[in-house]
Short mmCIF file of C-alpha atoms in Angstrom, two decimals:
data_model
loop_
_atom_site.label_atom_id
_atom_site.label_comp_id
_atom_site.label_asym_id
_atom_site.label_seq_id
_atom_site.Cartn_x
_atom_site.Cartn_y
_atom_site.Cartn_z
CA ALA A 1 1.11 18.64 2.33
CA GLN A 2 -0.52 15.15 3.37
CA SER A 3 0.95 12.70 5.93
CA VAL A 4 0.41 9.92 7.78
CA ALA A 5 2.04 9.04 11.56
CA GLN A 6 1.67 5.80 13.29
CA PRO A 7 3.60 6.19 16.50
CA GLU A 8 4.27 2.66 17.39
CA ASP A 9 6.93 0.31 15.70
CA GLN A 10 5.28 -2.37 17.69
CA VAL A 11 2.35 -3.48 19.39
CA ASN A 12 2.39 -6.19 22.03
CA VAL A 13 -0.84 -8.13 22.72
CA ALA A 14 -2.28 -11.48 24.18
CA GLU A 15 -4.10 -13.55 22.29
CA GLY A 16 -7.73 -12.27 23.65
CA ASN A 17 -7.31 -8.90 24.68
CA PRO A 18 -8.51 -6.09 22.77
CA LEU A 19 -6.16 -4.51 20.10
CA THR A 20 -5.62 -0.88 18.81
CA VAL A 21 -2.88 -0.09 16.37
CA LYS A 22 -2.73 4.01 16.41
CA CYS A 23 -2.68 6.31 13.41
CA THR A 24 -2.79 10.19 12.71
CA TYR A 25 -2.72 11.90 9.55
CA SER A 26 -2.44 15.66 8.37
CA VAL A 27 -4.40 16.25 4.98
CA SER A 28 -5.20 19.60 3.40
CA GLY A 29 -9.75 18.97 2.69
CA ASN A 30 -11.60 15.41 3.38
CA PRO A 31 -9.49 12.74 4.05
CA TYR A 32 -9.82 9.18 2.35
CA LEU A 33 -8.66 7.09 5.26
CA PHE A 34 -7.32 3.24 4.79
CA TRP A 35 -5.55 0.54 6.84
CA TYR A 36 -4.17 -2.60 5.10
CA VAL A 37 -2.47 -5.75 6.16
CA GLN A 38 0.82 -7.73 5.61
CA TYR A 39 1.77 -10.88 5.88
CA PRO A 40 5.13 -11.51 5.56
CA ASN A 41 6.43 -11.98 1.94
CA ARG A 42 3.03 -11.35 0.74
CA GLY A 43 1.62 -7.80 -0.42
CA LEU A 44 -0.85 -5.58 1.05
CA GLN A 45 -4.47 -6.50 1.70
CA PHE A 46 -7.42 -4.02 2.25
CA LEU A 47 -8.87 -4.00 5.86
CA LEU A 48 -11.07 -0.97 5.72
CA LYS A 49 -11.93 2.73 4.57
CA TYR A 50 -13.22 5.74 6.02
CA ILE A 51 -15.06 7.77 3.15
CA THR A 52 -17.60 9.74 5.01
CA GLY A 53 -20.75 9.28 7.70
CA ASP A 54 -20.50 7.19 10.58
CA ASN A 55 -17.30 7.27 12.35
CA LEU A 56 -16.70 3.79 13.09
CA VAL A 57 -15.98 1.71 10.47
CA LYS A 58 -16.01 -1.73 10.55
CA GLY A 59 -13.50 -3.94 8.27
CA SER A 60 -12.29 -7.52 7.27
CA TYR A 61 -11.41 -10.30 10.08
CA GLY A 62 -13.40 -8.34 13.16
CA PHE A 63 -11.63 -5.09 12.29
CA GLU A 64 -12.91 -1.55 13.01
CA ALA A 65 -11.31 1.85 12.57
CA GLU A 66 -12.83 4.63 14.69
CA PHE A 67 -11.90 8.17 12.91
CA ASN A 68 -11.99 11.04 14.96
CA LYS A 69 -12.13 14.31 13.21
CA SER A 70 -11.04 16.62 16.17
CA GLN A 71 -7.76 14.66 16.69
CA THR A 72 -6.77 14.02 13.47
CA SER A 73 -6.78 10.33 14.19
CA PHE A 74 -7.56 6.54 12.58
CA HIS A 75 -6.81 4.27 14.89
CA LEU A 76 -7.44 -0.01 14.17
CA LYS A 77 -8.90 -1.60 17.33
CA LYS A 78 -10.26 -5.00 17.71
CA PRO A 79 -12.16 -6.42 20.59
CA SER A 80 -10.22 -9.93 20.60
CA ALA A 81 -6.93 -10.70 19.30
CA LEU A 82 -6.13 -13.61 17.63
CA VAL A 83 -2.29 -14.90 16.77
CA SER A 84 -2.92 -15.02 13.09
CA ASP A 85 -3.10 -11.21 13.31
CA SER A 86 0.09 -10.85 14.22
CA ALA A 87 1.41 -8.98 10.76
CA LEU A 88 2.30 -5.42 9.41
CA TYR A 89 -0.19 -3.03 9.75
CA PHE A 90 0.03 0.28 7.24
CA CYS A 91 -2.09 3.44 7.47
CA ALA A 92 -2.99 5.19 4.35
CA VAL A 93 -4.45 8.91 3.82
CA ARG A 94 -5.77 10.27 0.33
CA ASP A 95 -6.99 13.81 -0.01
CA GLY A 96 -9.24 12.77 -3.30
CA GLY A 97 -6.73 12.06 -6.03
CA PHE A 98 -4.55 9.34 -6.34
CA LYS A 99 -1.35 9.95 -4.37
CA THR A 100 -1.56 7.94 -1.41
CA ILE A 101 0.75 8.56 1.50
CA PHE A 102 1.28 5.15 3.73
CA GLY A 103 2.27 5.57 7.47
CA ALA A 104 5.70 3.64 8.40
CA GLY A 105 3.54 0.72 9.70
CA THR A 106 2.99 -1.08 12.51
CA ARG A 107 3.90 -4.78 13.73
CA LEU A 108 1.50 -6.29 15.50
CA PHE A 109 2.61 -9.20 17.82
CA VAL A 110 0.09 -11.40 19.60
CA LYS A 111 1.17 -13.99 21.72
CA ALA A 112 -0.66 -16.78 22.76
CA ASN B 1 -9.32 -14.92 -11.00
CA ALA B 2 -5.40 -13.91 -9.88
CA GLY B 3 -5.70 -10.77 -9.45
CA VAL B 4 -2.84 -8.23 -9.80
CA THR B 5 0.17 -10.88 -11.07
CA GLN B 6 4.14 -9.54 -10.96
CA THR B 7 7.01 -11.12 -12.46
CA PRO B 8 9.80 -11.34 -11.36
CA LYS B 9 9.53 -12.42 -7.61
CA PHE B 10 13.37 -12.02 -6.95
CA GLN B 11 15.86 -10.24 -9.26
CA VAL B 12 19.62 -9.47 -8.62
CA LEU B 13 21.19 -6.78 -10.82
CA LYS B 14 24.15 -5.22 -11.40
CA THR B 15 24.65 -1.63 -10.93
CA GLY B 16 24.14 0.09 -14.85
CA GLN B 17 21.89 -2.81 -15.69
CA SER B 18 18.34 -2.52 -16.75
CA MET B 19 15.28 -4.45 -16.57
CA THR B 20 11.86 -4.59 -16.44
CA LEU B 21 9.86 -5.18 -13.81
CA GLN B 22 5.43 -6.97 -15.28
CA CYS B 23 2.75 -6.15 -13.61
CA ALA B 24 -0.81 -7.59 -14.92
CA GLN B 25 -4.55 -7.27 -13.10
CA ASP B 26 -7.75 -9.59 -14.16
CA MET B 27 -10.00 -7.30 -12.51
CA ASN B 28 -11.12 -4.66 -15.26
CA HIS B 29 -9.46 -2.17 -13.63
CA ASN B 30 -8.34 1.60 -15.00
CA SER B 31 -6.15 2.41 -12.68
CA MET B 32 -2.44 1.02 -11.98
CA TYR B 33 0.25 2.23 -9.51
CA TRP B 34 4.06 1.15 -9.17
CA TYR B 35 5.23 1.60 -5.40
CA ARG B 36 8.14 0.84 -3.54
CA GLN B 37 8.56 -0.27 -0.30
CA ASP B 38 11.43 0.40 1.94
CA PRO B 39 12.34 -0.58 5.70
CA GLY B 40 10.70 1.88 8.04
CA MET B 41 9.30 4.05 5.49
CA GLY B 42 5.88 2.21 4.17
CA LEU B 43 5.02 2.49 0.38
CA ARG B 44 5.95 5.11 -1.70
CA LEU B 45 4.43 5.64 -4.96
CA ILE B 46 6.55 6.27 -7.90
CA TYR B 47 4.20 6.65 -11.08
CA TYR B 48 0.44 5.69 -11.53
CA SER B 49 -1.60 5.54 -14.83
CA ALA B 50 -5.80 6.63 -14.17
CA SER B 51 -6.43 5.24 -17.42
CA GLU B 52 -5.02 3.42 -20.29
CA GLY B 53 -2.58 5.96 -21.91
CA THR B 54 -2.04 7.87 -19.42
CA THR B 55 0.37 7.87 -17.03
CA ASP B 56 1.89 10.40 -14.57
CA LYS B 57 4.74 10.73 -11.68
CA GLY B 58 3.99 10.01 -8.05
CA GLU B 59 6.46 10.92 -4.86
CA VAL B 60 9.65 9.39 -6.27
CA PRO B 61 9.64 8.62 -10.08
CA ASN B 62 13.43 9.62 -10.73
CA GLY B 63 15.42 6.95 -12.30
CA TYR B 64 12.07 4.86 -13.61
CA ASN B 65 10.01 4.93 -16.24
CA VAL B 66 6.74 3.37 -17.28
CA SER B 67 4.53 2.09 -19.96
CA ARG B 68 0.50 1.39 -19.65
CA LEU B 69 0.70 -1.13 -22.33
CA ASN B 70 -2.99 -1.72 -22.58
CA LYS B 71 -5.49 -2.15 -19.60
CA ARG B 72 -4.55 -4.87 -18.25
CA GLU B 73 -0.77 -4.52 -18.38
CA PHE B 74 1.15 -1.92 -16.22
CA SER B 75 5.40 -2.07 -16.24
CA LEU B 76 8.19 -0.31 -15.21
CA ARG B 77 11.24 0.05 -16.53
CA LEU B 78 15.02 0.95 -14.89
CA GLU B 79 17.24 1.62 -17.35
CA SER B 80 20.37 2.13 -15.27
CA ALA B 81 20.06 0.53 -11.85
CA ALA B 82 21.70 1.92 -8.66
CA PRO B 83 21.90 0.01 -5.75
CA SER B 84 19.72 3.26 -4.03
CA GLN B 85 16.93 1.44 -5.89
CA THR B 86 17.20 -2.05 -4.17
CA SER B 87 13.93 -2.32 -2.49
CA VAL B 88 10.58 -4.35 -2.71
CA TYR B 89 8.26 -3.03 -5.54
CA PHE B 90 4.26 -3.48 -5.47
CA CYS B 91 2.00 -2.95 -8.58
CA ALA B 92 -1.80 -2.15 -7.37
CA SER B 93 -4.63 -1.47 -9.23
CA SER B 94 -8.05 0.23 -8.88
CA LEU B 95 -11.22 0.26 -10.21
CA GLY B 96 -12.23 3.59 -10.52
CA THR B 97 -10.21 6.87 -12.86
CA SER B 98 -10.16 9.49 -10.33
CA GLY B 99 -8.39 7.88 -7.32
CA GLY B 100 -10.19 9.34 -3.74
CA SER B 101 -11.77 6.63 -2.29
CA ASP B 102 -10.83 3.71 -4.52
CA THR B 103 -9.43 0.27 -2.61
CA GLN B 104 -6.25 -0.72 -3.73
CA TYR B 105 -5.44 -4.45 -4.38
CA PHE B 106 -1.80 -5.32 -4.69
CA GLY B 107 0.48 -7.79 -6.38
CA PRO B 108 2.82 -9.96 -4.47
CA GLY B 109 5.82 -7.95 -5.26
CA THR B 110 9.06 -8.35 -6.65
CA ARG B 111 12.38 -7.84 -4.09
CA LEU B 112 15.05 -6.29 -6.24
CA THR B 113 18.83 -5.42 -5.17
CA VAL B 114 21.26 -3.74 -6.74
CA LEU B 115 25.01 -4.36 -6.09
#
């Protein structure tokens, strides 16, 4: 069965510092991995996805994620955090079909 | 280009009442989805439609029905609402017909409270 874990409910970082939001997954077969961001009272917005190939995926708003097959992880990163990055971040996995499993979400607070 | 739209934005129901949540997309996408979001649980798939004329159960389908009215519209119906269905409901769409690496685009959500 597919599963996604986001081990941190909340991540706090100072503006200008690098940020990491962690995600680990379990899936049979090759995974498709996604990161979405949700701002208050809004729907989810796509940030980036891993399909195959290069383990470092670059996405919107300066975010990137590193796929690590041996550790079954897909951590979201940004070199320099902005206050406007404060939001709820979701990691999601698919094994090739339609059923997407989302993590519980990690709330990111960026302090000025 | 409005993307994915949902109506209503908010709704309060009494236990046992019925209602239909509406969703429409203008991106000519083939697949559409309904999710519910509960605190601390992420999003869970209720139903999806891979193409016009087809629907399939997701992770939590009990208590819901769906209709893919045409390529643009996908509605979610609660026949007899229960307090456990209090949640935020999101509709999403994606271009392809086989899921996989397809990116989903989400609507703004409907906040439903069942008393």
